[in-house]
């Protein structure tokens, strides 16, 4: 394949604008997914998935972990970022270079050239797991975007508006897709519909989502 053909192919997979400030980059992380998955395994060996409690005391159906200087946690006291894993009391594992590089590259492709995340929230969905509509608003600086990488089984992403009452669009996210939202879209309501059954060669019966944030 010539360089020109390669470029044309990448553009064809290209960027889909969802709203001002929000872009879906289809297949953006597909080629490096095996590398990401290997790096993820060593992160999870240090800080395994767990089901956190909501402030209301409900066990979340999505299992979570974190890497980077800060990790997002939820418990009876509320939502917050913490420098330590509340289970082990150790600092979260450092963010693998491959994670940080991909997040920066995706943010740049979406028009946010200076993104340097300090947190990667790792979400694992098994069939039936879901994430209710919410805003990401525990971060300090809303000028920084959110970069969300999908691996494994496909999911229906709910992409709403700036108010909870706005009916969300339903977008199918597949292995390797990356969604970036920032700017005017930074505080959009979003969520994930209950995951359907399936098997994926890389992740088995799961969908993994890496959500990169600049929290502090
Ligand atoms: C999130 O909002 O933290 C996760 C979104 C997703 O799993 O696609
Ligand atoms: Fe979110």
JSON list of N, CA and C in Angstrom, two decimals, residues 129-159:
[
{"chain": "A", "resi": 129, "resn": "UNK", "atom": "N", "xyz": [-23.64, -5.09, 32.46]},
{"chain": "A", "resi": 129, "resn": "UNK", "atom": "CA", "xyz": [-23.12, -3.91, 33.17]},
{"chain": "A", "resi": 129, "resn": "UNK", "atom": "C", "xyz": [-23.46, -2.64, 32.39]},
{"chain": "A", "resi": 130, "resn": "UNK", "atom": "N", "xyz": [-23.70, -1.58, 33.12]},
{"chain": "A", "resi": 130, "resn": "UNK", "atom": "CA", "xyz": [-24.09, -0.31, 32.50]},
{"chain": "A", "resi": 130, "resn": "UNK", "atom": "C", "xyz": [-23.57, 0.84, 33.33]},
{"chain": "A", "resi": 131, "resn": "UNK", "atom": "N", "xyz": [-23.58, 2.01, 32.71]},
{"chain": "A", "resi": 131, "resn": "UNK", "atom": "CA", "xyz": [-23.19, 3.21, 33.44]},
{"chain": "A", "resi": 131, "resn": "UNK", "atom": "C", "xyz": [-24.28, 4.26, 33.19]},
{"chain": "A", "resi": 132, "resn": "UNK", "atom": "N", "xyz": [-24.91, 4.69, 34.26]},
{"chain": "A", "resi": 132, "resn": "UNK", "atom": "CA", "xyz": [-26.01, 5.65, 34.14]},
{"chain": "A", "resi": 132, "resn": "UNK", "atom": "C", "xyz": [-25.50, 6.99, 33.62]},
{"chain": "A", "resi": 133, "resn": "UNK", "atom": "N", "xyz": [-26.40, 7.75, 33.01]},
{"chain": "A", "resi": 133, "resn": "UNK", "atom": "CA", "xyz": [-26.04, 9.08, 32.48]},
{"chain": "A", "resi": 133, "resn": "UNK", "atom": "C", "xyz": [-25.42, 9.93, 33.59]},
{"chain": "A", "resi": 134, "resn": "UNK", "atom": "N", "xyz": [-24.31, 10.55, 33.28]},
{"chain": "A", "resi": 134, "resn": "UNK", "atom": "CA", "xyz": [-23.62, 11.39, 34.27]},
{"chain": "A", "resi": 134, "resn": "UNK", "atom": "C", "xyz": [-22.75, 12.41, 33.53]},
{"chain": "A", "resi": 135, "resn": "UNK", "atom": "N", "xyz": [-22.27, 13.40, 34.26]},
{"chain": "A", "resi": 135, "resn": "UNK", "atom": "CA", "xyz": [-21.25, 14.32, 33.75]},
{"chain": "A", "resi": 135, "resn": "UNK", "atom": "C", "xyz": [-19.94, 13.99, 34.45]},
{"chain": "A", "resi": 136, "resn": "UNK", "atom": "N", "xyz": [-18.81, 14.18, 33.75]},
{"chain": "A", "resi": 136, "resn": "UNK", "atom": "CA", "xyz": [-17.50, 14.08, 34.41]},
{"chain": "A", "resi": 136, "resn": "UNK", "atom": "C", "xyz": [-17.19, 15.48, 34.93]},
{"chain": "A", "resi": 137, "resn": "UNK", "atom": "N", "xyz": [-17.35, 15.65, 36.24]},
{"chain": "A", "resi": 137, "resn": "UNK", "atom": "CA", "xyz": [-17.21, 17.02, 36.77]},
{"chain": "A", "resi": 137, "resn": "UNK", "atom": "C", "xyz": [-16.44, 17.06, 38.08]},
{"chain": "A", "resi": 138, "resn": "UNK", "atom": "N", "xyz": [-15.66, 16.02, 38.35]},
{"chain": "A", "resi": 138, "resn": "UNK", "atom": "CA", "xyz": [-14.85, 16.01, 39.57]},
{"chain": "A", "resi": 138, "resn": "UNK", "atom": "C", "xyz": [-13.44, 16.52, 39.30]},
{"chain": "A", "resi": 139, "resn": "UNK", "atom": "N", "xyz": [-13.18, 16.95, 38.04]},
{"chain": "A", "resi": 139, "resn": "UNK", "atom": "CA", "xyz": [-11.85, 17.42, 37.66]},
{"chain": "A", "resi": 139, "resn": "UNK", "atom": "C", "xyz": [-11.77, 18.93, 37.92]},
{"chain": "A", "resi": 140, "resn": "UNK", "atom": "N", "xyz": [-10.53, 19.42, 38.07]},
{"chain": "A", "resi": 140, "resn": "UNK", "atom": "CA", "xyz": [-10.36, 20.82, 38.45]},
{"chain": "A", "resi": 140, "resn": "UNK", "atom": "C", "xyz": [-10.54, 21.77, 37.28]},
{"chain": "A", "resi": 141, "resn": "UNK", "atom": "N", "xyz": [-10.08, 21.34, 36.10]},
{"chain": "A", "resi": 141, "resn": "UNK", "atom": "CA", "xyz": [-9.97, 22.27, 34.97]},
{"chain": "A", "resi": 141, "resn": "UNK", "atom": "C", "xyz": [-10.80, 21.77, 33.78]},
{"chain": "A", "resi": 142, "resn": "UNK", "atom": "N", "xyz": [-11.95, 22.38, 33.57]},
{"chain": "A", "resi": 142, "resn": "UNK", "atom": "CA", "xyz": [-12.82, 21.91, 32.49]},
{"chain": "A", "resi": 142, "resn": "UNK", "atom": "C", "xyz": [-12.31, 22.36, 31.11]},
{"chain": "A", "resi": 143, "resn": "UNK", "atom": "N", "xyz": [-11.18, 23.08, 31.06]},
{"chain": "A", "resi": 143, "resn": "UNK", "atom": "CA", "xyz": [-10.57, 23.38, 29.76]},
{"chain": "A", "resi": 143, "resn": "UNK", "atom": "C", "xyz": [-9.91, 22.14, 29.17]},
{"chain": "A", "resi": 144, "resn": "UNK", "atom": "N", "xyz": [-9.65, 21.13, 30.03]},
{"chain": "A", "resi": 144, "resn": "UNK", "atom": "CA", "xyz": [-9.02, 19.90, 29.56]},
{"chain": "A", "resi": 144, "resn": "UNK", "atom": "C", "xyz": [-10.10, 18.90, 29.14]},
{"chain": "A", "resi": 145, "resn": "UNK", "atom": "N", "xyz": [-9.89, 18.22, 28.02]},
{"chain": "A", "resi": 145, "resn": "UNK", "atom": "CA", "xyz": [-10.93, 17.29, 27.53]},
{"chain": "A", "resi": 145, "resn": "UNK", "atom": "C", "xyz": [-10.90, 15.96, 28.28]},
{"chain": "A", "resi": 146, "resn": "UNK", "atom": "N", "xyz": [-11.86, 15.12, 27.94]},
{"chain": "A", "resi": 146, "resn": "UNK", "atom": "CA", "xyz": [-11.90, 13.72, 28.36]},
{"chain": "A", "resi": 146, "resn": "UNK", "atom": "C", "xyz": [-11.59, 12.89, 27.11]},
{"chain": "A", "resi": 147, "resn": "UNK", "atom": "N", "xyz": [-10.74, 11.89, 27.27]},
{"chain": "A", "resi": 147, "resn": "UNK", "atom": "CA", "xyz": [-10.41, 11.00, 26.15]},
{"chain": "A", "resi": 147, "resn": "UNK", "atom": "C", "xyz": [-10.81, 9.59, 26.57]},
{"chain": "A", "resi": 148, "resn": "UNK", "atom": "N", "xyz": [-11.66, 8.95, 25.79]},
{"chain": "A", "resi": 148, "resn": "UNK", "atom": "CA", "xyz": [-12.25, 7.67, 26.18]},
{"chain": "A", "resi": 148, "resn": "UNK", "atom": "C", "xyz": [-11.99, 6.62, 25.10]},
{"chain": "A", "resi": 149, "resn": "UNK", "atom": "N", "xyz": [-11.30, 5.55, 25.48]},
{"chain": "A", "resi": 149, "resn": "UNK", "atom": "CA", "xyz": [-10.83, 4.52, 24.54]},
{"chain": "A", "resi": 149, "resn": "UNK", "atom": "C", "xyz": [-11.61, 3.23, 24.79]},
{"chain": "A", "resi": 150, "resn": "UNK", "atom": "N", "xyz": [-12.18, 2.66, 23.74]},
{"chain": "A", "resi": 150, "resn": "UNK", "atom": "CA", "xyz": [-12.97, 1.43, 23.88]},
{"chain": "A", "resi": 150, "resn": "UNK", "atom": "C", "xyz": [-12.18, 0.23, 23.37]},
{"chain": "A", "resi": 151, "resn": "UNK", "atom": "N", "xyz": [-12.16, -0.83, 24.16]},
{"chain": "A", "resi": 151, "resn": "UNK", "atom": "CA", "xyz": [-11.48, -2.08, 23.77]},
{"chain": "A", "resi": 151, "resn": "UNK", "atom": "C", "xyz": [-12.42, -3.24, 24.01]},
{"chain": "A", "resi": 152, "resn": "UNK", "atom": "N", "xyz": [-12.36, -4.22, 23.11]},
{"chain": "A", "resi": 152, "resn": "UNK", "atom": "CA", "xyz": [-13.13, -5.45, 23.32]},
{"chain": "A", "resi": 152, "resn": "UNK", "atom": "C", "xyz": [-14.54, -5.35, 22.78]},
{"chain": "A", "resi": 153, "resn": "UNK", "atom": "N", "xyz": [-15.48, -5.90, 23.53]},
{"chain": "A", "resi": 153, "resn": "UNK", "atom": "CA", "xyz": [-16.87, -5.99, 23.05]},
{"chain": "A", "resi": 153, "resn": "UNK", "atom": "C", "xyz": [-17.45, -4.62, 22.73]},
{"chain": "A", "resi": 154, "resn": "UNK", "atom": "N", "xyz": [-18.31, -4.54, 21.72]},
{"chain": "A", "resi": 154, "resn": "UNK", "atom": "CA", "xyz": [-18.96, -3.28, 21.39]},
{"chain": "A", "resi": 154, "resn": "UNK", "atom": "C", "xyz": [-19.97, -2.86, 22.46]},
{"chain": "A", "resi": 155, "resn": "UNK", "atom": "N", "xyz": [-20.23, -1.56, 22.52]},
{"chain": "A", "resi": 155, "resn": "UNK", "atom": "CA", "xyz": [-21.20, -1.03, 23.48]},
{"chain": "A", "resi": 155, "resn": "UNK", "atom": "C", "xyz": [-22.03, 0.04, 22.82]},
{"chain": "A", "resi": 156, "resn": "UNK", "atom": "N", "xyz": [-23.16, 0.32, 23.44]},
{"chain": "A", "resi": 156, "resn": "UNK", "atom": "CA", "xyz": [-23.96, 1.47, 23.03]},
{"chain": "A", "resi": 156, "resn": "UNK", "atom": "C", "xyz": [-23.66, 2.61, 23.97]},
{"chain": "A", "resi": 157, "resn": "UNK", "atom": "N", "xyz": [-23.00, 3.64, 23.43]},
{"chain": "A", "resi": 157, "resn": "UNK", "atom": "CA", "xyz": [-22.63, 4.82, 24.21]},
{"chain": "A", "resi": 157, "resn": "UNK", "atom": "C", "xyz": [-23.78, 5.80, 24.13]},
{"chain": "A", "resi": 158, "resn": "UNK", "atom": "N", "xyz": [-24.16, 6.35, 25.26]},
{"chain": "A", "resi": 158, "resn": "UNK", "atom": "CA", "xyz": [-25.23, 7.34, 25.32]},
{"chain": "A", "resi": 158, "resn": "UNK", "atom": "C", "xyz": [-24.58, 8.72, 25.37]},
{"chain": "A", "resi": 159, "resn": "UNK", "atom": "N", "xyz": [-24.83, 9.49, 24.35]},
{"chain": "A", "resi": 159, "resn": "UNK", "atom": "CA", "xyz": [-24.20, 10.81, 24.25]},
{"chain": "A", "resi": 159, "resn": "UNK", "atom": "C", "xyz": [-25.30, 11.86, 24.31]}
]
